Amino acid sequence: MRTVHCACLLLLVAPTLAGCQTSQSRQAELAQICANPVNRQPQNFYYSECQALYPSTSRQFQRNYRLGAPTGN
């Protein structure tokens, strides 16, 4: 009875585990997302993750600051 119970549990959990992403597939997906420069903008949802893959240069930080700086009007 106990082995049957474990087998049923395994059958229920297996599809969930099969749907999990590997770190390699996640990295590949993230690289594709971060290839789009829009996703590397500070206001974007993926900004922090893309920063880890493609860190901004000081020139890019300066440009982003100027673009987001208040105009004083």
Short mmCIF file of N, CA, C and O in Angstrom, two decimals:
data_model
loop_
_atom_site.label_atom_id
_atom_site.label_comp_id
_atom_site.label_asym_id
_atom_site.label_seq_id
_atom_site.Cartn_x
_atom_site.Cartn_y
_atom_site.Cartn_z
N MET A 1 0.82 -1.19 0.00
CA MET A 1 0.00 0.00 0.00
C MET A 1 0.87 1.27 0.00
O MET A 1 0.57 2.21 -0.70
N ARG A 2 1.92 1.22 0.75
CA ARG A 2 2.78 2.39 0.85
C ARG A 2 3.48 2.69 -0.48
O ARG A 2 3.63 3.85 -0.86
N THR A 3 3.93 1.65 -1.20
CA THR A 3 4.59 1.87 -2.49
C THR A 3 3.61 2.41 -3.51
O THR A 3 3.99 3.21 -4.36
N VAL A 4 2.36 1.99 -3.44
CA VAL A 4 1.34 2.51 -4.36
C VAL A 4 1.12 3.99 -4.08
O VAL A 4 1.00 4.80 -4.99
N HIS A 5 1.08 4.36 -2.81
CA HIS A 5 0.88 5.75 -2.42
C HIS A 5 2.04 6.63 -2.91
O HIS A 5 1.82 7.71 -3.44
N CYS A 6 3.27 6.14 -2.78
CA CYS A 6 4.44 6.88 -3.25
C CYS A 6 4.44 7.00 -4.77
O CYS A 6 4.82 8.03 -5.31
N ALA A 7 4.02 5.94 -5.45
CA ALA A 7 3.99 5.96 -6.90
C ALA A 7 2.97 6.99 -7.39
O ALA A 7 3.23 7.72 -8.36
N CYS A 8 1.84 7.08 -6.71
CA CYS A 8 0.83 8.07 -7.09
C CYS A 8 1.35 9.49 -6.86
O CYS A 8 1.13 10.37 -7.68
N LEU A 9 2.03 9.67 -5.77
CA LEU A 9 2.60 10.98 -5.48
C LEU A 9 3.62 11.38 -6.54
O LEU A 9 3.65 12.51 -7.01
N LEU A 10 4.44 10.41 -6.94
CA LEU A 10 5.43 10.67 -7.97
C LEU A 10 4.77 11.06 -9.29
O LEU A 10 5.24 11.96 -9.99
N LEU A 11 3.68 10.40 -9.63
CA LEU A 11 2.97 10.72 -10.87
C LEU A 11 2.37 12.13 -10.83
O LEU A 11 2.25 12.79 -11.86
N LEU A 12 2.01 12.59 -9.65
CA LEU A 12 1.46 13.94 -9.53
C LEU A 12 2.55 15.01 -9.57
O LEU A 12 2.34 16.11 -10.09
N VAL A 13 3.74 14.71 -9.05
CA VAL A 13 4.81 15.68 -8.97
C VAL A 13 5.63 15.75 -10.25
O VAL A 13 6.15 16.80 -10.60
N ALA A 14 5.74 14.68 -10.99
CA ALA A 14 6.59 14.62 -12.18
C ALA A 14 6.28 15.71 -13.21
O ALA A 14 7.21 16.36 -13.70
N PRO A 15 5.02 15.95 -13.56
CA PRO A 15 4.76 17.02 -14.55
C PRO A 15 5.20 18.40 -14.06
O PRO A 15 5.67 19.22 -14.84
N THR A 16 5.10 18.65 -12.78
CA THR A 16 5.54 19.93 -12.23
C THR A 16 7.04 20.09 -12.38
O THR A 16 7.54 21.14 -12.78
N LEU A 17 7.77 19.03 -12.06
CA LEU A 17 9.22 19.08 -12.17
C LEU A 17 9.66 19.21 -13.62
O LEU A 17 10.65 19.88 -13.92
N ALA A 18 8.95 18.60 -14.52
CA ALA A 18 9.30 18.67 -15.94
C ALA A 18 9.12 20.09 -16.48
O ALA A 18 9.80 20.50 -17.41
N GLY A 19 8.22 20.85 -15.87
CA GLY A 19 7.97 22.21 -16.32
C GLY A 19 8.97 23.22 -15.78
O GLY A 19 8.97 24.37 -16.20
N CYS A 20 9.81 22.83 -14.84
CA CYS A 20 10.78 23.76 -14.26
C CYS A 20 11.85 24.12 -15.29
O CYS A 20 12.27 23.29 -16.08
N GLN A 21 12.29 25.37 -15.21
CA GLN A 21 13.34 25.84 -16.12
C GLN A 21 14.71 25.51 -15.56
O GLN A 21 14.94 25.65 -14.37
N THR A 22 15.60 25.10 -16.43
CA THR A 22 16.98 24.92 -16.00
C THR A 22 17.65 26.28 -16.01
O THR A 22 17.18 27.22 -16.65
N SER A 23 18.75 26.40 -15.30
CA SER A 23 19.43 27.69 -15.27
C SER A 23 19.98 28.05 -16.66
O SER A 23 20.03 29.22 -17.02
N GLN A 24 20.36 27.04 -17.43
CA GLN A 24 20.86 27.31 -18.78
C GLN A 24 19.76 27.84 -19.68
O GLN A 24 19.98 28.79 -20.44
N SER A 25 18.57 27.26 -19.60
CA SER A 25 17.48 27.75 -20.45
C SER A 25 17.04 29.14 -19.99
O SER A 25 16.68 29.98 -20.81
N ARG A 26 17.10 29.39 -18.69
CA ARG A 26 16.75 30.72 -18.18
C ARG A 26 17.76 31.76 -18.67
O ARG A 26 17.38 32.86 -19.08
N GLN A 27 19.04 31.42 -18.64
CA GLN A 27 20.07 32.34 -19.12
C GLN A 27 19.89 32.63 -20.61
O GLN A 27 20.05 33.77 -21.05
N ALA A 28 19.57 31.61 -21.39
CA ALA A 28 19.36 31.80 -22.83
C ALA A 28 18.15 32.70 -23.08
O ALA A 28 18.19 33.59 -23.93
N GLU A 29 17.08 32.49 -22.32
CA GLU A 29 15.89 33.31 -22.47
C GLU A 29 16.18 34.75 -22.05
O GLU A 29 15.77 35.70 -22.73
N LEU A 30 16.90 34.92 -20.96
CA LEU A 30 17.23 36.25 -20.49
C LEU A 30 18.16 36.98 -21.46
O LEU A 30 18.00 38.18 -21.69
N ALA A 31 19.10 36.26 -22.06
CA ALA A 31 19.98 36.88 -23.05
C ALA A 31 19.18 37.39 -24.23
O ALA A 31 19.46 38.48 -24.76
N GLN A 32 18.17 36.64 -24.64
CA GLN A 32 17.33 37.07 -25.76
C GLN A 32 16.51 38.30 -25.36
O GLN A 32 16.37 39.25 -26.15
N ILE A 33 15.99 38.32 -24.15
CA ILE A 33 15.22 39.47 -23.67
C ILE A 33 16.10 40.71 -23.59
O ILE A 33 15.73 41.79 -24.02
N CYS A 34 17.31 40.53 -23.05
CA CYS A 34 18.21 41.66 -22.83
C CYS A 34 18.89 42.14 -24.11
O CYS A 34 19.50 43.21 -24.12
N ALA A 35 18.77 41.39 -25.19
CA ALA A 35 19.32 41.82 -26.47
C ALA A 35 18.57 43.06 -26.97
O ALA A 35 19.12 43.86 -27.72
N ASN A 36 17.33 43.24 -26.53
CA ASN A 36 16.54 44.40 -26.90
C ASN A 36 16.92 45.55 -25.94
O ASN A 36 16.71 45.45 -24.74
N PRO A 37 17.48 46.65 -26.46
CA PRO A 37 17.92 47.76 -25.59
C PRO A 37 16.80 48.35 -24.74
O PRO A 37 17.07 48.88 -23.67
N VAL A 38 15.58 48.27 -25.18
CA VAL A 38 14.45 48.80 -24.41
C VAL A 38 14.35 48.10 -23.06
O VAL A 38 14.03 48.71 -22.04
N ASN A 39 14.65 46.80 -23.04
CA ASN A 39 14.57 46.04 -21.80
C ASN A 39 15.72 46.35 -20.85
O ASN A 39 15.70 45.90 -19.71
N ARG A 40 16.70 47.13 -21.29
CA ARG A 40 17.82 47.49 -20.43
C ARG A 40 17.68 48.91 -19.89
O ARG A 40 18.62 49.47 -19.34
N GLN A 41 16.50 49.51 -20.04
CA GLN A 41 16.24 50.84 -19.51
C GLN A 41 15.83 50.75 -18.04
O GLN A 41 15.18 49.79 -17.64
N PRO A 42 16.20 51.75 -17.22
CA PRO A 42 15.93 51.68 -15.78
C PRO A 42 14.47 51.47 -15.40
O PRO A 42 14.18 50.85 -14.40
N GLN A 43 13.54 51.96 -16.19
CA GLN A 43 12.12 51.82 -15.84
C GLN A 43 11.53 50.47 -16.25
O GLN A 43 10.39 50.19 -15.97
N ASN A 44 12.31 49.64 -16.90
CA ASN A 44 11.82 48.36 -17.41
C ASN A 44 11.85 47.29 -16.33
O ASN A 44 12.72 47.28 -15.46
N PHE A 45 10.93 46.34 -16.43
CA PHE A 45 10.82 45.22 -15.49
C PHE A 45 12.09 44.37 -15.44
O PHE A 45 12.47 43.88 -14.38
N TYR A 46 12.76 44.19 -16.56
CA TYR A 46 13.94 43.33 -16.65
C TYR A 46 15.26 44.06 -16.37
O TYR A 46 16.32 43.48 -16.49
N TYR A 47 15.19 45.33 -16.01
CA TYR A 47 16.41 46.15 -15.87
C TYR A 47 17.47 45.50 -14.98
O TYR A 47 18.63 45.37 -15.38
N SER A 48 17.11 45.10 -13.77
CA SER A 48 18.12 44.57 -12.84
C SER A 48 18.73 43.27 -13.34
O SER A 48 19.94 43.05 -13.20
N GLU A 49 17.90 42.42 -13.94
CA GLU A 49 18.44 41.17 -14.47
C GLU A 49 19.35 41.42 -15.67
O GLU A 49 20.39 40.77 -15.82
N CYS A 50 18.96 42.36 -16.52
CA CYS A 50 19.79 42.68 -17.68
C CYS A 50 21.08 43.37 -17.26
O CYS A 50 22.12 43.19 -17.90
N GLN A 51 21.03 44.15 -16.18
CA GLN A 51 22.25 44.79 -15.68
C GLN A 51 23.27 43.74 -15.27
O GLN A 51 24.47 43.94 -15.41
N ALA A 52 22.79 42.62 -14.74
CA ALA A 52 23.70 41.55 -14.32
C ALA A 52 24.40 40.95 -15.54
O ALA A 52 25.58 40.59 -15.48
N LEU A 53 23.69 40.85 -16.66
CA LEU A 53 24.29 40.30 -17.88
C LEU A 53 25.08 41.34 -18.66
O LEU A 53 26.15 41.06 -19.18
N TYR A 54 24.51 42.53 -18.78
CA TYR A 54 25.12 43.60 -19.57
C TYR A 54 25.22 44.86 -18.73
O TYR A 54 24.38 45.75 -18.82
N PRO A 55 26.23 44.98 -17.88
CA PRO A 55 26.35 46.18 -17.03
C PRO A 55 26.49 47.45 -17.88
O PRO A 55 27.13 47.44 -18.92
N SER A 56 25.84 48.51 -17.42
CA SER A 56 25.92 49.79 -18.12
C SER A 56 27.30 50.42 -17.92
O SER A 56 27.90 50.29 -16.85
N THR A 57 27.76 51.11 -18.93
CA THR A 57 29.00 51.86 -18.82
C THR A 57 28.67 53.19 -18.15
O THR A 57 27.51 53.59 -18.05
N SER A 58 29.68 53.92 -17.71
CA SER A 58 29.44 55.22 -17.08
C SER A 58 28.79 56.18 -18.07
O SER A 58 27.95 57.00 -17.71
N ARG A 59 29.15 56.06 -19.34
CA ARG A 59 28.54 56.92 -20.37
C ARG A 59 27.04 56.64 -20.49
O ARG A 59 26.24 57.56 -20.63
N GLN A 60 26.65 55.37 -20.43
CA GLN A 60 25.23 55.02 -20.50
C GLN A 60 24.48 55.54 -19.27
O GLN A 60 23.36 56.02 -19.37
N PHE A 61 25.12 55.44 -18.09
CA PHE A 61 24.50 55.98 -16.89
C PHE A 61 24.29 57.49 -17.01
O PHE A 61 23.24 58.01 -16.63
N GLN A 62 25.27 58.20 -17.55
CA GLN A 62 25.13 59.64 -17.73
C GLN A 62 24.00 59.97 -18.70
O GLN A 62 23.20 60.88 -18.45
N ARG A 63 23.92 59.24 -19.80
CA ARG A 63 22.86 59.47 -20.77
C ARG A 63 21.49 59.20 -20.15
O ARG A 63 20.56 59.98 -20.30
N ASN A 64 21.37 58.10 -19.40
CA ASN A 64 20.09 57.78 -18.75
C ASN A 64 19.72 58.86 -17.74
O ASN A 64 18.55 59.21 -17.60
N TYR A 65 20.72 59.39 -17.03
CA TYR A 65 20.45 60.45 -16.06
C TYR A 65 19.93 61.70 -16.77
O TYR A 65 18.95 62.31 -16.35
N ARG A 66 20.59 62.06 -17.86
CA ARG A 66 20.15 63.27 -18.60
C ARG A 66 18.75 63.08 -19.16
O ARG A 66 17.94 64.01 -19.15
N LEU A 67 18.45 61.90 -19.64
CA LEU A 67 17.12 61.65 -20.20
C LEU A 67 16.03 61.67 -19.13
O LEU A 67 14.90 62.06 -19.40
N GLY A 68 16.39 61.26 -17.92
CA GLY A 68 15.39 61.21 -16.85
C GLY A 68 15.45 62.38 -15.89
O GLY A 68 14.63 62.47 -14.97
N ALA A 69 16.37 63.31 -16.09
CA ALA A 69 16.54 64.44 -15.18
C ALA A 69 15.36 65.41 -15.33
O ALA A 69 14.85 65.60 -16.43
N PRO A 70 14.96 66.05 -14.23
CA PRO A 70 13.88 67.04 -14.33
C PRO A 70 14.32 68.26 -15.13
O PRO A 70 15.48 68.62 -15.13
N THR A 71 13.38 68.88 -15.82
CA THR A 71 13.71 70.02 -16.68
C THR A 71 13.75 71.33 -15.92
O THR A 71 14.30 72.30 -16.42
N GLY A 72 13.18 71.39 -14.73
CA GLY A 72 13.20 72.63 -13.94
C GLY A 72 12.09 73.59 -14.29
O GLY A 72 12.08 74.73 -13.85
N ASN A 73 11.15 73.19 -15.10
CA ASN A 73 10.02 74.07 -15.48
C ASN A 73 8.93 74.03 -14.47
O ASN A 73 8.56 73.18 -13.86
#
